[in-house]
Each structure stands twice: as C-alpha cells, then as structure tokens.
Amino acid sequence: MSALDSVDSLIFSLSRAFCTPIAVFFQIQGCVICLLLALGWALAAYVRNREINRMKKSMKAGNSFAFLCHDINELEHSYQINLPRVSVVMPLKGFGEHNLHNWKSQITSLYGGPLEFLFVMESTEDPAYHHVSRLIEEFKDDVEAKIIVAGLSTTCSQKIHNQLVGVENMHKDTKYVLFLDDDVRLHPGSIGALTAEMEKNPEIFIQTGYPLDLPSGSLGSYCIYEYHMPCSMGFATGGKTFFLWGGCMMMHADDFRYDRYGVVSGLRDGGYSDDMTLAAIAGAHKRLITSPPVAVFPHPLSSDLSFSRYWNYLRKQTFVLESYIDKVNWIMNKALFTVHCYLSWGFVAPYVMGMVHVAAALQIYIKGYTYEETTCTTRGLILVCCLAICTFTELLSMWNLTRIEVQLCNMLSPESPQLSLGTYNWIMVFMALLVDNFLYTISAFRSHFSQSINWSGIRYYLKDGKISKIERNKEMGPKFTDLAWKHLYGGKKGAAPKASFLSSLSRSLAQWRQPKKYDV
C-alpha cells in the first residue's frame, strides 16, 4: 500500500469514527454553542441599540447634548452645582502609544460636579511620570489632578496597591471613587452617566463597563477581540450583572474609608486581581453590580500586537482563576475553569471533525468511490453544513453587536475621530475563534500547575489563592506590556495634547464650579 493510499485510508477511518453517536453529539454540541453565542450577542445588541434609539429620540426633541444626558435640564447650573464629588483613581504602569489620548479623554470629562484625578504609580522612574506631569501642567488651571507615588507593593499586586494608595489620598468629601485603567478611552459624559446611576440607586455596590476592542490587523489582536466578545454579553444587560471589569469600576468612597464588606482588607491581603476579588466580595455579601448601557469604551489595540504578546495576555487572564478569597470563591473559580475549558475545546472539536469529513468527501469525488462506501461521509457532510450555517449565524450576530457598539461609541463621543467597522477582517475573526478557544485550555492548565505569573516585570506567586511572594527583576522581566506595548522602564517624552472643543467646554464648566479648588 502506498503512502497516499494510507492517508486515504486514515481519512476514511476517521470520517467513519466521527459518525459514531458520541462524535455526532460533540458536533451537534458545537452547533448549539454557536447558536447560544449568537443569541447572547443578539440580546446584547438589543440593549445597546435601545440606548442609541433613546439618544436619537432625545436629539429629535431638541437636546443636542444627548451624548451627555437624556434630559437637557440636567445641564442647568442649579442641577450641576449639586452633583457629588468624584475622585478618579488611575493606577499607571509604563507608557504606550495610546496613553496620552486615553488620559486626555479622562481628564477632559464634561462632568459638572467637583472632580479630581489621581494618577498613581510606583515611582518617579516610571516612564508615565514625565508624560503625566506634562499633561497636568497643560490643564493645571482647569483640572484638579495630581501624581501620587505609591511605592512598591509587598502584600498584593502592584495595581491593587496603587489603587488603595489612591483612595487613601482622595478628597475627604469624595462620595464616589472611579477606578480607571490607562487603556480606557472615556466618553465626555461617561463619569456623569455612572454618577447619575449611583445617585438613582444607592444600593449599587459597583458600577462597571466594558471595552470595545479595535483590532490592529494581526492575528493576536483579533484573538484578544474574540476573547473579550463572549464576556461582552454579560456587560450589556443595561442593569444588574454578575460580571466586573477592573478597567472601569465606580464605588462608594465610604466603602473604602470604613473597609465595608472587607473591600480594603480583601484587596490588600494577598489580592492579585482587583475585579475578581471585588466580584467575589459582592457575591458573598449579596451586593449589587450594574453596568449601564452607555458604559462601553473604545479600546484600540497596539498597532504591532504580536501573537506572542497575545499568548502572554491570555496567560494572565487564565491565571486570574487561580486566585480566590474564600472556599466559595474557590469553588466558583474551579467551576468556571472546568466549564470554560470544556466549552472551548468543545467548540473547536466539531471544526476538526468537519475538516476530516470534507477531506473524505473530496477523496470520494476525485477517485469515484461507490455510494455504499460513502454513506457515512454523506452523513458527515450534513453535519458540516449544519455547523457552517450555525457559524455564519454566530459571526453575523458578532458583527451586528460590534456594529451597534461602534455606532454607540461614535454617538457618545461626537468630536472624536469616528470609529469604523470597515477595518475588521471577519476571516481573521473566524480564525481567531478557533485559535483562541484551542489555546485557552492549554493556558488555563499551565496557569493551574505553575501558580506563578510575570506581570509587567513582576513575578507573583500564589498560595491558597493569595499572593504569597513577589519577585522583582527588571533584567529578567519584559520591557513592554502586552496589549498597548507600553514601555515599562524607559521611553521618550511625548508631546502635549492639543486642545479641542470638548476640552474648551470642560474648562468652561470647571470655571463655574464652586469652589473652583478644594482643600483636602
């Protein structure tokens, strides 16, 4: 028997094996997963689109500032002057290509109440220090902002340490604290919208949002986009959710002042992930997490995001499930670990089987086998057709949600460069679906057995779900971060940002805030 005949025999054998009941079950399961994802994205698109329609209706009624608030009367001085004080805490690490734009979108918020910005970093040697200093100098007469040097963390992750030092330095009259990552690009009305929800419902423990990834063109960037998309349906509820994203979290300042529910001690004493820890605390104390429909933020990925950097990012994401604060949280994380791993490979397996069925069908067509020899392959092709239809439905639903979120972001930031869906390559999206789901399980198991991770040049070791050891070695660690390709230990100074209409408007609002400056 020739090598070619051996390959043909193997293909036919696999095709027949993939027609057994258990194999057919996994192929049908793959179709079901596709349809469930399509349904989830359709519901998320409905919530986001409902907000678009509300804004359009408000604009037709004469409210040209619908991107700030639905009721134009809320822009009256008598209303704005009574808005609560908000402290924005931004833990920083390194400097990348999108940071200045993101920081500018944050400090030029059109929130009419008293507002302060706290940029927190571990030392003045951080590359972000000089860039932030120049930005604050540019807006010193209009924005209340300062840099806080937090020092090195010893009992928790550096990000959490920076956050906690930030809340320790917030204004004594602050009612709400908003934690933002430096890769969050806010809309002019984002802080006002989050605050309004907190004011309407004091029972809210945390308000959160979610990023809309803007792939840069590489497979790695599309894998990150695909990784985030299934989670997006959990944030597009327009209200209560069980999900939490650490890039945008608004909370009651008193929860930190008085360590309510153990938020400070839970984060400080061995905390690795801010959002997973706070979500666990919320679940344990039955506290409310919400995500307003306008809380979706553009997240441009690095223009040269390589596949290896995507893999490093995925490792950090799967490592999060190894941290926990109590037994219940451990059970929840392990359940999520198991389900996610099973569904990830359960999603990929039908495509592998489908490729075998197609290969067998091509051999039958080329070599002219009889019908009796091809009955099983015919049944396999029926399953392949079903999977193709379900995959198309899934991609169509993903495209629709992305389209609506792009439209919503453009409406919420009318002055910013308009986002476009035309830059998305949907063949790359499909490839990313397969690659990301295949690698997720590998990454998850590696995280489980390693119990350590290198995060921005710092290696953390876990024991019983909490950080037990921290090692710092600049020579052994990466010089750049994964998503934004930020310089961690050096970089050139950037130019000061240019002023804009919204910047001018924010300055005008700042001028009639009373008092203009506040004593801490």
Short mmCIF file of C-alpha atoms in Angstrom, two decimals:
data_model
loop_
_atom_site.label_atom_id
_atom_site.label_comp_id
_atom_site.label_asym_id
_atom_site.label_seq_id
_atom_site.Cartn_x
_atom_site.Cartn_y
_atom_site.Cartn_z
CA MET A 1 0.00 0.00 0.00
CA SER A 2 1.42 3.40 -0.98
CA ALA A 3 1.73 6.31 1.42
CA LEU A 4 -1.09 8.09 -0.43
CA ASP A 5 -3.40 5.12 -0.03
CA SER A 6 -2.53 5.01 3.68
CA VAL A 7 -3.54 8.66 4.05
CA ASP A 8 -6.81 8.00 2.22
CA SER A 9 -7.50 5.01 4.46
CA LEU A 10 -6.81 7.10 7.57
CA ILE A 11 -9.14 9.87 6.40
CA PHE A 12 -11.98 7.42 5.71
CA SER A 13 -11.41 5.68 9.03
CA LEU A 14 -11.57 8.98 10.90
CA SER A 15 -14.65 10.04 8.95
CA ARG A 16 -16.42 6.83 9.96
CA ALA A 17 -15.27 7.27 13.58
CA PHE A 18 -16.68 10.78 13.58
CA CYS A 19 -20.09 9.38 12.64
CA THR A 20 -20.41 7.42 15.88
CA PRO A 21 -23.07 8.64 18.35
CA ILE A 22 -20.57 10.27 20.73
CA ALA A 23 -18.83 12.11 17.87
CA VAL A 24 -22.16 13.24 16.44
CA PHE A 25 -23.07 14.53 19.91
CA PHE A 26 -19.95 16.73 20.01
CA GLN A 27 -20.64 18.06 16.52
CA ILE A 28 -24.23 18.93 17.43
CA GLN A 29 -22.92 20.48 20.65
CA GLY A 30 -20.66 22.73 18.57
CA CYS A 31 -23.70 23.93 16.63
CA VAL A 32 -25.56 24.61 19.87
CA ILE A 33 -22.62 26.63 21.28
CA CYS A 34 -22.56 28.77 18.12
CA LEU A 35 -26.30 29.43 18.34
CA LEU A 36 -26.16 30.26 22.06
CA LEU A 37 -23.36 32.76 21.42
CA ALA A 38 -25.36 34.25 18.57
CA LEU A 39 -28.40 34.60 20.85
CA GLY A 40 -26.36 36.22 23.62
CA TRP A 41 -24.83 38.75 21.25
CA ALA A 42 -28.25 39.47 19.76
CA LEU A 43 -29.64 40.30 23.21
CA ALA A 44 -26.59 42.46 23.98
CA ALA A 45 -27.08 44.27 20.65
CA TYR A 46 -30.73 44.90 21.57
CA VAL A 47 -29.73 46.61 24.84
CA ARG A 48 -27.07 48.80 23.19
CA ASN A 49 -29.34 49.65 20.26
CA ARG A 50 -32.12 50.66 22.65
CA GLU A 51 -29.77 53.26 24.09
CA ILE A 52 -28.96 54.53 20.58
CA ASN A 53 -32.68 54.96 19.88
CA ARG A 54 -33.14 56.83 23.17
CA MET A 55 -30.36 59.23 22.22
CA LYS A 56 -31.81 59.77 18.75
CA LYS A 57 -35.23 60.45 20.23
CA SER A 58 -33.74 62.95 22.66
CA MET A 59 -31.88 64.74 19.85
CA LYS A 60 -35.06 64.95 17.77
CA ALA A 61 -36.73 66.58 20.77
CA GLY A 62 -34.09 69.32 20.63
CA ASN A 63 -31.44 68.01 23.01
CA SER A 64 -28.20 68.43 21.08
CA PHE A 65 -26.30 67.28 24.18
CA ALA A 66 -27.95 63.86 24.32
CA PHE A 67 -24.47 62.32 24.40
CA LEU A 68 -24.13 63.84 27.89
CA CYS A 69 -27.61 63.28 29.33
CA HIS A 70 -31.13 62.47 28.15
CA ASP A 71 -32.69 65.43 29.96
CA ILE A 72 -31.15 68.71 28.85
CA ASN A 73 -32.36 70.35 32.07
CA GLU A 74 -29.66 68.40 33.88
CA LEU A 75 -27.12 70.75 32.29
CA GLU A 76 -28.54 73.70 34.20
CA HIS A 77 -26.16 75.27 36.70
CA SER A 78 -28.61 74.74 39.56
CA TYR A 79 -28.53 71.00 38.91
CA GLN A 80 -24.83 70.63 38.19
CA ILE A 81 -23.72 72.52 41.28
CA ASN A 82 -25.32 69.86 43.50
CA LEU A 83 -23.58 66.93 41.88
CA PRO A 84 -21.47 64.81 44.26
CA ARG A 85 -17.70 64.86 44.31
CA VAL A 86 -15.95 62.09 42.38
CA SER A 87 -12.32 61.01 42.70
CA VAL A 88 -10.86 59.23 39.69
CA VAL A 89 -8.00 56.87 40.61
CA MET A 90 -5.79 55.74 37.75
CA PRO A 91 -3.07 53.18 38.59
CA LEU A 92 -0.33 53.55 36.00
CA LYS A 93 2.50 51.34 34.77
CA GLY A 94 4.57 52.31 31.75
CA PHE A 95 3.77 54.44 28.72
CA GLY A 96 2.45 53.40 25.29
CA GLU A 97 1.14 54.77 22.01
CA HIS A 98 -2.48 55.35 23.13
CA ASN A 99 -1.93 56.56 26.70
CA LEU A 100 -1.94 60.30 26.09
CA HIS A 101 -5.17 60.09 24.11
CA ASN A 102 -6.78 57.96 26.81
CA TRP A 103 -5.69 60.21 29.69
CA LYS A 104 -6.86 63.27 27.80
CA SER A 105 -10.31 61.70 27.31
CA GLN A 106 -10.44 61.07 31.06
CA ILE A 107 -9.40 64.47 32.41
CA THR A 108 -11.49 66.44 29.88
CA SER A 109 -14.70 64.85 31.13
CA LEU A 110 -17.75 67.10 30.95
CA TYR A 111 -18.90 66.08 34.41
CA GLY A 112 -20.21 69.25 36.06
CA GLY A 113 -19.58 68.34 39.69
CA PRO A 114 -16.34 68.55 41.69
CA LEU A 115 -13.85 66.14 40.24
CA GLU A 116 -10.27 65.17 40.99
CA PHE A 117 -7.85 62.90 39.15
CA LEU A 118 -5.24 60.87 40.99
CA PHE A 119 -2.51 59.36 38.81
CA VAL A 120 -0.84 56.68 40.92
CA MET A 121 2.45 54.99 40.03
CA GLU A 122 5.09 53.07 41.94
CA SER A 123 7.92 55.60 41.43
CA THR A 124 9.01 58.69 39.54
CA GLU A 125 11.19 56.43 37.40
CA ASP A 126 8.10 55.06 35.69
CA PRO A 127 8.05 56.28 32.04
CA ALA A 128 4.49 57.51 32.59
CA TYR A 129 5.64 60.07 35.19
CA HIS A 130 7.01 62.72 32.80
CA HIS A 131 4.11 62.37 30.37
CA VAL A 132 1.51 62.73 33.11
CA SER A 133 3.38 65.69 34.58
CA ARG A 134 3.24 67.50 31.25
CA LEU A 135 -0.44 66.68 30.83
CA ILE A 136 -1.29 68.05 34.28
CA GLU A 137 0.74 71.17 33.57
CA GLU A 138 -1.24 71.67 30.35
CA PHE A 139 -4.57 71.58 32.20
CA LYS A 140 -3.44 72.91 35.60
CA ASP A 141 -5.86 75.86 35.60
CA ASP A 142 -8.90 73.79 34.67
CA VAL A 143 -8.46 70.31 36.14
CA GLU A 144 -7.77 69.19 39.69
CA ALA A 145 -5.17 66.48 39.22
CA LYS A 146 -2.04 65.23 40.92
CA ILE A 147 0.51 62.44 40.81
CA ILE A 148 0.85 60.08 43.76
CA VAL A 149 3.92 57.91 44.21
CA ALA A 150 2.72 54.70 45.84
CA GLY A 151 5.98 52.81 46.31
CA LEU A 152 6.35 49.06 45.86
CA SER A 153 3.65 46.58 46.81
CA THR A 154 4.50 43.88 49.35
CA THR A 155 1.24 42.06 50.07
CA CYS A 156 -0.79 42.40 46.87
CA SER A 157 -0.42 43.13 43.16
CA GLN A 158 1.13 46.47 42.24
CA LYS A 159 -2.08 47.61 40.58
CA ILE A 160 -4.16 46.95 43.70
CA HIS A 161 -1.50 48.63 45.85
CA ASN A 162 -1.68 51.73 43.64
CA GLN A 163 -5.47 51.74 43.84
CA LEU A 164 -5.50 51.54 47.62
CA VAL A 165 -2.90 54.30 47.96
CA GLY A 166 -5.06 56.37 45.60
CA VAL A 167 -8.18 56.05 47.78
CA GLU A 168 -6.11 56.90 50.85
CA ASN A 169 -5.28 60.23 49.19
CA MET A 170 -8.71 61.09 47.81
CA HIS A 171 -10.53 64.22 48.98
CA LYS A 172 -12.29 63.99 52.33
CA ASP A 173 -15.62 64.96 50.72
CA THR A 174 -15.45 62.44 47.90
CA LYS A 175 -18.67 60.44 47.61
CA TYR A 176 -17.73 58.13 44.74
CA VAL A 177 -14.39 56.75 43.61
CA LEU A 178 -13.89 55.70 39.99
CA PHE A 179 -11.06 53.31 39.16
CA LEU A 180 -9.87 53.53 35.57
CA ASP A 181 -7.15 51.68 33.69
CA ASP A 182 -4.89 53.75 31.49
CA ASP A 183 -6.21 51.96 28.39
CA VAL A 184 -9.77 53.24 28.95
CA ARG A 185 -10.91 55.88 26.48
CA LEU A 186 -13.81 57.66 28.18
CA HIS A 187 -16.66 59.47 26.50
CA PRO A 188 -17.32 63.08 27.60
CA GLY A 189 -20.43 62.05 29.54
CA SER A 190 -19.18 58.75 30.99
CA ILE A 191 -18.44 59.97 34.52
CA GLY A 192 -21.75 61.84 34.64
CA ALA A 193 -23.69 58.78 33.46
CA LEU A 194 -22.04 56.50 36.03
CA THR A 195 -22.63 59.02 38.83
CA ALA A 196 -26.27 59.52 37.85
CA GLU A 197 -26.91 55.78 38.17
CA MET A 198 -25.24 55.69 41.58
CA GLU A 199 -27.40 58.60 42.72
CA LYS A 200 -30.60 56.97 41.45
CA ASN A 201 -29.92 53.67 43.19
CA PRO A 202 -27.84 53.88 46.41
CA GLU A 203 -27.97 50.06 46.64
CA ILE A 204 -25.44 49.78 43.83
CA PHE A 205 -22.16 48.43 45.16
CA ILE A 206 -20.12 48.71 41.97
CA GLN A 207 -20.79 50.13 38.54
CA THR A 208 -18.72 48.82 35.69
CA GLY A 209 -18.31 48.97 31.92
CA TYR A 210 -16.55 47.06 29.19
CA PRO A 211 -14.12 47.76 26.34
CA LEU A 212 -14.82 47.53 22.62
CA ASP A 213 -11.59 46.15 21.20
CA LEU A 214 -10.34 47.72 17.98
CA PRO A 215 -8.06 45.09 16.37
CA SER A 216 -4.90 46.39 14.75
CA GLY A 217 -4.82 43.75 12.00
CA SER A 218 -2.63 41.00 13.46
CA LEU A 219 -3.97 37.58 14.41
CA GLY A 220 -3.01 38.27 18.03
CA SER A 221 -5.18 41.39 18.16
CA TYR A 222 -8.15 39.50 16.67
CA CYS A 223 -7.68 36.74 19.25
CA ILE A 224 -7.95 39.32 22.02
CA TYR A 225 -11.05 40.82 20.38
CA GLU A 226 -12.59 37.34 20.16
CA TYR A 227 -11.60 36.55 23.75
CA HIS A 228 -13.43 39.61 25.06
CA MET A 229 -16.55 39.30 22.90
CA PRO A 230 -18.28 36.42 24.78
CA CYS A 231 -17.88 38.40 28.02
CA SER A 232 -19.44 41.48 26.40
CA MET A 233 -22.91 39.97 26.58
CA GLY A 234 -22.62 39.87 30.39
CA PHE A 235 -21.93 43.60 30.48
CA ALA A 236 -24.67 44.58 28.04
CA THR A 237 -27.57 43.96 30.40
CA GLY A 238 -28.41 47.62 30.89
CA GLY A 239 -28.57 46.96 34.64
CA LYS A 240 -27.76 44.17 37.07
CA THR A 241 -24.86 41.89 36.18
CA PHE A 242 -22.56 39.40 37.85
CA PHE A 243 -19.58 40.46 35.76
CA LEU A 244 -16.99 43.07 36.67
CA TRP A 245 -14.23 44.67 34.62
CA GLY A 246 -11.36 46.23 36.54
CA GLY A 247 -10.76 48.81 33.82
CA CYS A 248 -13.82 50.81 34.95
CA MET A 249 -15.29 50.48 38.44
CA MET A 250 -17.22 53.17 40.32
CA MET A 251 -17.79 52.54 44.04
CA HIS A 252 -18.84 54.36 47.20
CA ALA A 253 -15.83 56.09 48.75
CA ASP A 254 -17.06 55.23 52.26
CA ASP A 255 -16.79 51.52 51.46
CA PHE A 256 -13.03 52.07 51.40
CA ARG A 257 -12.88 54.56 54.27
CA TYR A 258 -14.58 52.11 56.62
CA ASP A 259 -13.48 48.86 54.96
CA ARG A 260 -17.09 47.80 54.46
CA TYR A 261 -17.54 44.16 53.45
CA GLY A 262 -13.77 43.82 53.75
CA VAL A 263 -13.06 45.56 50.44
CA VAL A 264 -9.75 47.03 51.64
CA SER A 265 -8.51 44.01 53.55
CA GLY A 266 -9.70 41.63 50.81
CA LEU A 267 -7.67 43.53 48.22
CA ARG A 268 -4.67 44.36 50.39
CA ASP A 269 -4.08 40.97 51.98
CA GLY A 270 -2.86 38.89 49.07
CA GLY A 271 -5.14 40.26 46.36
CA TYR A 272 -4.00 39.55 42.80
CA SER A 273 -6.98 40.63 40.65
CA ASP A 274 -8.99 43.70 41.64
CA ASP A 275 -12.13 42.85 39.69
CA MET A 276 -12.25 39.15 40.60
CA THR A 277 -11.72 39.96 44.28
CA LEU A 278 -14.40 42.65 44.37
CA ALA A 279 -16.82 40.48 42.39
CA ALA A 280 -16.31 37.70 44.95
CA ILE A 281 -16.95 40.15 47.81
CA ALA A 282 -20.10 41.39 46.08
CA GLY A 283 -21.34 37.83 45.66
CA ALA A 284 -20.56 36.87 49.26
CA HIS A 285 -22.44 39.87 50.65
CA LYS A 286 -25.17 39.89 48.01
CA ARG A 287 -24.24 43.38 46.84
CA LEU A 288 -25.42 44.82 43.53
CA ILE A 289 -23.19 45.21 40.46
CA THR A 290 -24.61 47.11 37.48
CA SER A 291 -23.44 48.10 34.03
CA PRO A 292 -25.28 50.98 32.30
CA PRO A 293 -25.81 50.63 28.54
CA VAL A 294 -23.59 53.65 27.77
CA ALA A 295 -20.59 52.12 29.57
CA VAL A 296 -18.81 50.75 26.50
CA PHE A 297 -15.42 52.24 25.73
CA PRO A 298 -13.21 52.13 22.61
CA HIS A 299 -10.07 50.11 23.25
CA PRO A 300 -7.54 50.42 20.40
CA LEU A 301 -5.03 47.60 20.49
CA SER A 302 -1.35 48.11 19.78
CA SER A 303 -0.54 48.59 16.10
CA ASP A 304 2.11 45.86 16.27
CA LEU A 305 0.50 43.39 18.66
CA SER A 306 2.29 40.11 18.04
CA PHE A 307 0.99 36.61 18.63
CA SER A 308 3.46 36.01 21.46
CA ARG A 309 2.14 39.07 23.28
CA TYR A 310 -1.39 37.77 22.87
CA TRP A 311 -0.27 34.49 24.44
CA ASN A 312 1.27 36.37 27.39
CA TYR A 313 -2.00 38.25 27.84
CA LEU A 314 -4.03 35.05 27.72
CA ARG A 315 -1.77 33.54 30.37
CA LYS A 316 -2.50 36.48 32.67
CA GLN A 317 -6.24 36.12 32.09
CA THR A 318 -6.37 32.40 32.85
CA PHE A 319 -4.11 32.85 35.88
CA VAL A 320 -6.80 35.03 37.46
CA LEU A 321 -8.92 31.92 38.08
CA GLU A 322 -6.21 30.60 40.39
CA SER A 323 -6.78 33.44 42.87
CA TYR A 324 -9.65 33.42 45.37
CA ILE A 325 -10.61 34.85 48.77
CA ASP A 326 -12.61 32.01 50.34
CA LYS A 327 -13.86 28.46 49.79
CA VAL A 328 -17.00 29.52 47.92
CA ASN A 329 -14.94 31.71 45.60
CA TRP A 330 -12.55 28.78 45.02
CA ILE A 331 -15.46 26.52 44.04
CA MET A 332 -16.86 29.16 41.69
CA ASN A 333 -13.49 29.70 40.02
CA LYS A 334 -12.89 25.97 39.57
CA ALA A 335 -16.37 25.54 38.13
CA LEU A 336 -15.69 28.40 35.71
CA PHE A 337 -12.30 26.87 34.88
CA THR A 338 -13.88 23.48 34.10
CA VAL A 339 -16.82 24.81 32.09
CA HIS A 340 -14.71 27.24 30.09
CA CYS A 341 -12.11 24.58 29.23
CA TYR A 342 -14.78 22.08 28.23
CA LEU A 343 -16.69 24.56 26.07
CA SER A 344 -13.52 25.91 24.45
CA TRP A 345 -12.38 22.55 23.14
CA GLY A 346 -15.99 21.51 22.63
CA PHE A 347 -16.23 24.48 20.27
CA VAL A 348 -13.06 23.62 18.34
CA ALA A 349 -13.58 19.82 18.04
CA PRO A 350 -16.51 19.98 15.56
CA TYR A 351 -14.40 22.02 13.13
CA VAL A 352 -11.62 19.41 13.26
CA MET A 353 -14.19 16.67 12.59
CA GLY A 354 -15.72 18.75 9.83
CA MET A 355 -12.36 19.13 8.10
CA VAL A 356 -12.00 15.33 8.08
CA HIS A 357 -15.49 14.87 6.59
CA VAL A 358 -14.71 17.42 3.87
CA ALA A 359 -11.34 15.78 3.14
CA ALA A 360 -13.06 12.38 2.82
CA ALA A 361 -15.70 13.85 0.52
CA LEU A 362 -13.00 15.33 -1.73
CA GLN A 363 -11.28 11.96 -1.97
CA ILE A 364 -14.58 10.33 -2.89
CA TYR A 365 -15.20 12.92 -5.58
CA ILE A 366 -11.70 12.62 -7.02
CA LYS A 367 -11.44 8.81 -7.00
CA GLY A 368 -15.06 7.94 -7.72
CA TYR A 369 -15.96 5.61 -4.86
CA THR A 370 -19.39 3.90 -4.82
CA TYR A 371 -22.33 5.12 -2.74
CA GLU A 372 -22.14 2.13 -0.38
CA GLU A 373 -18.61 3.14 0.56
CA THR A 374 -19.55 6.76 1.22
CA THR A 375 -22.76 6.61 3.26
CA CYS A 376 -21.04 7.66 6.48
CA THR A 377 -19.22 10.55 4.80
CA THR A 378 -22.53 11.79 3.39
CA ARG A 379 -23.95 11.93 6.90
CA GLY A 380 -20.79 13.76 7.98
CA LEU A 381 -21.27 16.38 5.28
CA ILE A 382 -24.79 17.04 6.58
CA LEU A 383 -23.26 17.83 9.98
CA VAL A 384 -20.67 20.05 8.30
CA CYS A 385 -23.43 22.01 6.54
CA CYS A 386 -25.27 22.47 9.86
CA LEU A 387 -22.07 23.69 11.51
CA ALA A 388 -21.40 26.11 8.64
CA ILE A 389 -24.89 27.61 8.96
CA CYS A 390 -24.54 27.97 12.73
CA THR A 391 -21.06 29.51 12.36
CA PHE A 392 -22.37 32.05 9.85
CA THR A 393 -25.20 32.93 12.24
CA GLU A 394 -22.72 33.36 15.07
CA LEU A 395 -20.39 35.62 13.05
CA LEU A 396 -23.35 37.65 11.81
CA SER A 397 -24.53 38.22 15.39
CA MET A 398 -21.00 39.18 16.48
CA TRP A 399 -20.75 41.59 13.56
CA ASN A 400 -24.12 43.13 14.43
CA LEU A 401 -23.17 43.72 18.08
CA THR A 402 -19.83 45.22 17.08
CA ARG A 403 -21.57 47.45 14.53
CA ILE A 404 -24.02 48.74 17.12
CA GLU A 405 -21.31 49.31 19.73
CA VAL A 406 -19.24 51.23 17.17
CA GLN A 407 -22.28 53.38 16.40
CA LEU A 408 -22.95 53.95 20.10
CA CYS A 409 -19.34 54.95 20.77
CA ASN A 410 -19.43 57.39 17.87
CA MET A 411 -22.60 58.99 19.23
CA LEU A 412 -21.20 59.21 22.77
CA SER A 413 -18.00 60.88 21.53
CA PRO A 414 -19.18 63.07 18.62
CA GLU A 415 -15.98 65.09 18.42
CA SER A 416 -13.55 62.15 18.41
CA PRO A 417 -12.42 60.50 15.17
CA GLN A 418 -15.27 58.25 14.13
CA LEU A 419 -14.77 54.51 14.51
CA SER A 420 -15.49 52.25 11.57
CA LEU A 421 -16.40 48.60 11.20
CA GLY A 422 -14.64 48.60 7.84
CA THR A 423 -11.29 47.86 9.50
CA TYR A 424 -12.48 44.48 10.81
CA ASN A 425 -11.40 41.38 8.87
CA TRP A 426 -14.04 38.71 9.50
CA ILE A 427 -11.93 35.88 8.09
CA MET A 428 -9.38 36.75 10.76
CA VAL A 429 -12.19 36.82 13.33
CA PHE A 430 -13.16 33.25 12.41
CA MET A 431 -9.53 32.12 12.61
CA ALA A 432 -9.23 33.83 15.99
CA LEU A 433 -12.32 31.95 17.21
CA LEU A 434 -10.56 28.65 16.61
CA VAL A 435 -7.09 29.67 17.76
CA ASP A 436 -8.20 31.40 20.95
CA ASN A 437 -10.55 28.62 22.07
CA PHE A 438 -7.91 25.98 21.35
CA LEU A 439 -5.20 27.81 23.30
CA TYR A 440 -7.42 28.80 26.22
CA THR A 441 -7.46 25.32 27.75
CA ILE A 442 -3.70 24.94 27.33
CA SER A 443 -3.13 28.29 29.01
CA ALA A 444 -5.59 27.51 31.81
CA PHE A 445 -3.88 24.23 32.70
CA ARG A 446 -0.44 25.80 32.55
CA SER A 447 -1.63 28.54 34.94
CA HIS A 448 -3.09 25.91 37.26
CA PHE A 449 0.16 23.96 37.57
CA SER A 450 2.56 26.92 37.61
CA GLN A 451 0.89 29.04 40.35
CA SER A 452 3.08 31.99 39.31
CA ILE A 453 2.90 34.71 36.67
CA ASN A 454 5.09 37.52 35.34
CA TRP A 455 3.00 40.68 35.20
CA SER A 456 4.74 43.80 33.85
CA GLY A 457 8.14 42.67 35.08
CA ILE A 458 6.93 41.47 38.49
CA ARG A 459 6.56 37.77 39.26
CA TYR A 460 3.75 36.87 41.63
CA TYR A 461 3.44 33.53 43.41
CA LEU A 462 0.12 32.31 44.77
CA LYS A 463 -0.56 30.15 47.79
CA ASP A 464 -4.12 29.27 48.82
CA GLY A 465 -5.42 31.73 46.23
CA LYS A 466 -3.48 34.74 47.56
CA ILE A 467 -0.15 36.33 46.71
CA SER A 468 2.50 34.80 48.94
CA LYS A 469 5.68 36.02 47.27
CA ILE A 470 6.69 38.88 44.98
CA GLU A 471 9.91 38.98 42.93
CA ARG A 472 11.15 42.00 41.01
CA ASN A 473 13.91 41.71 38.45
CA LYS A 474 13.98 44.22 35.60
CA GLU A 475 16.61 42.21 33.74
CA MET A 476 14.54 39.02 33.72
CA GLY A 477 11.17 40.64 33.06
CA PRO A 478 9.69 42.10 29.84
CA LYS A 479 10.47 45.66 28.84
CA PHE A 480 6.99 46.19 27.39
CA THR A 481 3.40 45.32 28.26
CA ASP A 482 1.34 43.03 26.08
CA LEU A 483 -1.71 44.88 24.72
CA ALA A 484 -0.60 48.51 24.49
CA TRP A 485 3.14 47.75 24.03
CA LYS A 486 3.93 50.23 26.78
CA HIS A 487 7.48 50.98 27.82
CA LEU A 488 7.86 49.72 31.38
CA TYR A 489 11.30 51.03 32.23
CA GLY A 490 12.03 53.81 29.79
CA GLY A 491 10.72 55.85 26.89
CA LYS A 492 10.79 59.20 25.21
CA LYS A 493 8.75 62.09 26.37
CA GLY A 494 5.61 62.71 24.40
CA ALA A 495 4.18 65.93 23.08
CA ALA A 496 1.47 67.76 24.96
CA PRO A 497 -2.04 67.10 23.67
CA LYS A 498 -3.84 69.67 21.58
CA ALA A 499 -6.91 71.47 22.82
CA SER A 500 -10.35 70.71 21.34
CA PHE A 501 -13.93 71.92 21.51
CA LEU A 502 -14.83 69.45 24.26
CA SER A 503 -11.66 70.39 26.12
CA SER A 504 -12.69 74.04 25.98
CA LEU A 505 -16.20 73.18 27.11
CA SER A 506 -14.82 71.19 30.05
CA ARG A 507 -12.73 74.19 31.00
CA SER A 508 -15.80 76.40 30.89
CA LEU A 509 -17.61 74.00 33.19
CA ALA A 510 -14.64 73.99 35.53
CA GLN A 511 -14.67 77.78 35.76
CA TRP A 512 -18.15 77.95 37.29
CA ARG A 513 -17.72 75.01 39.61
CA GLN A 514 -17.89 76.45 43.12
CA PRO A 515 -15.50 76.48 44.71
CA LYS A 516 -13.01 76.04 41.91
CA LYS A 517 -10.37 74.40 44.07
CA TYR A 518 -10.99 72.29 47.12
CA ASP A 519 -8.95 71.87 50.23
CA VAL A 520 -8.01 68.33 51.04
#
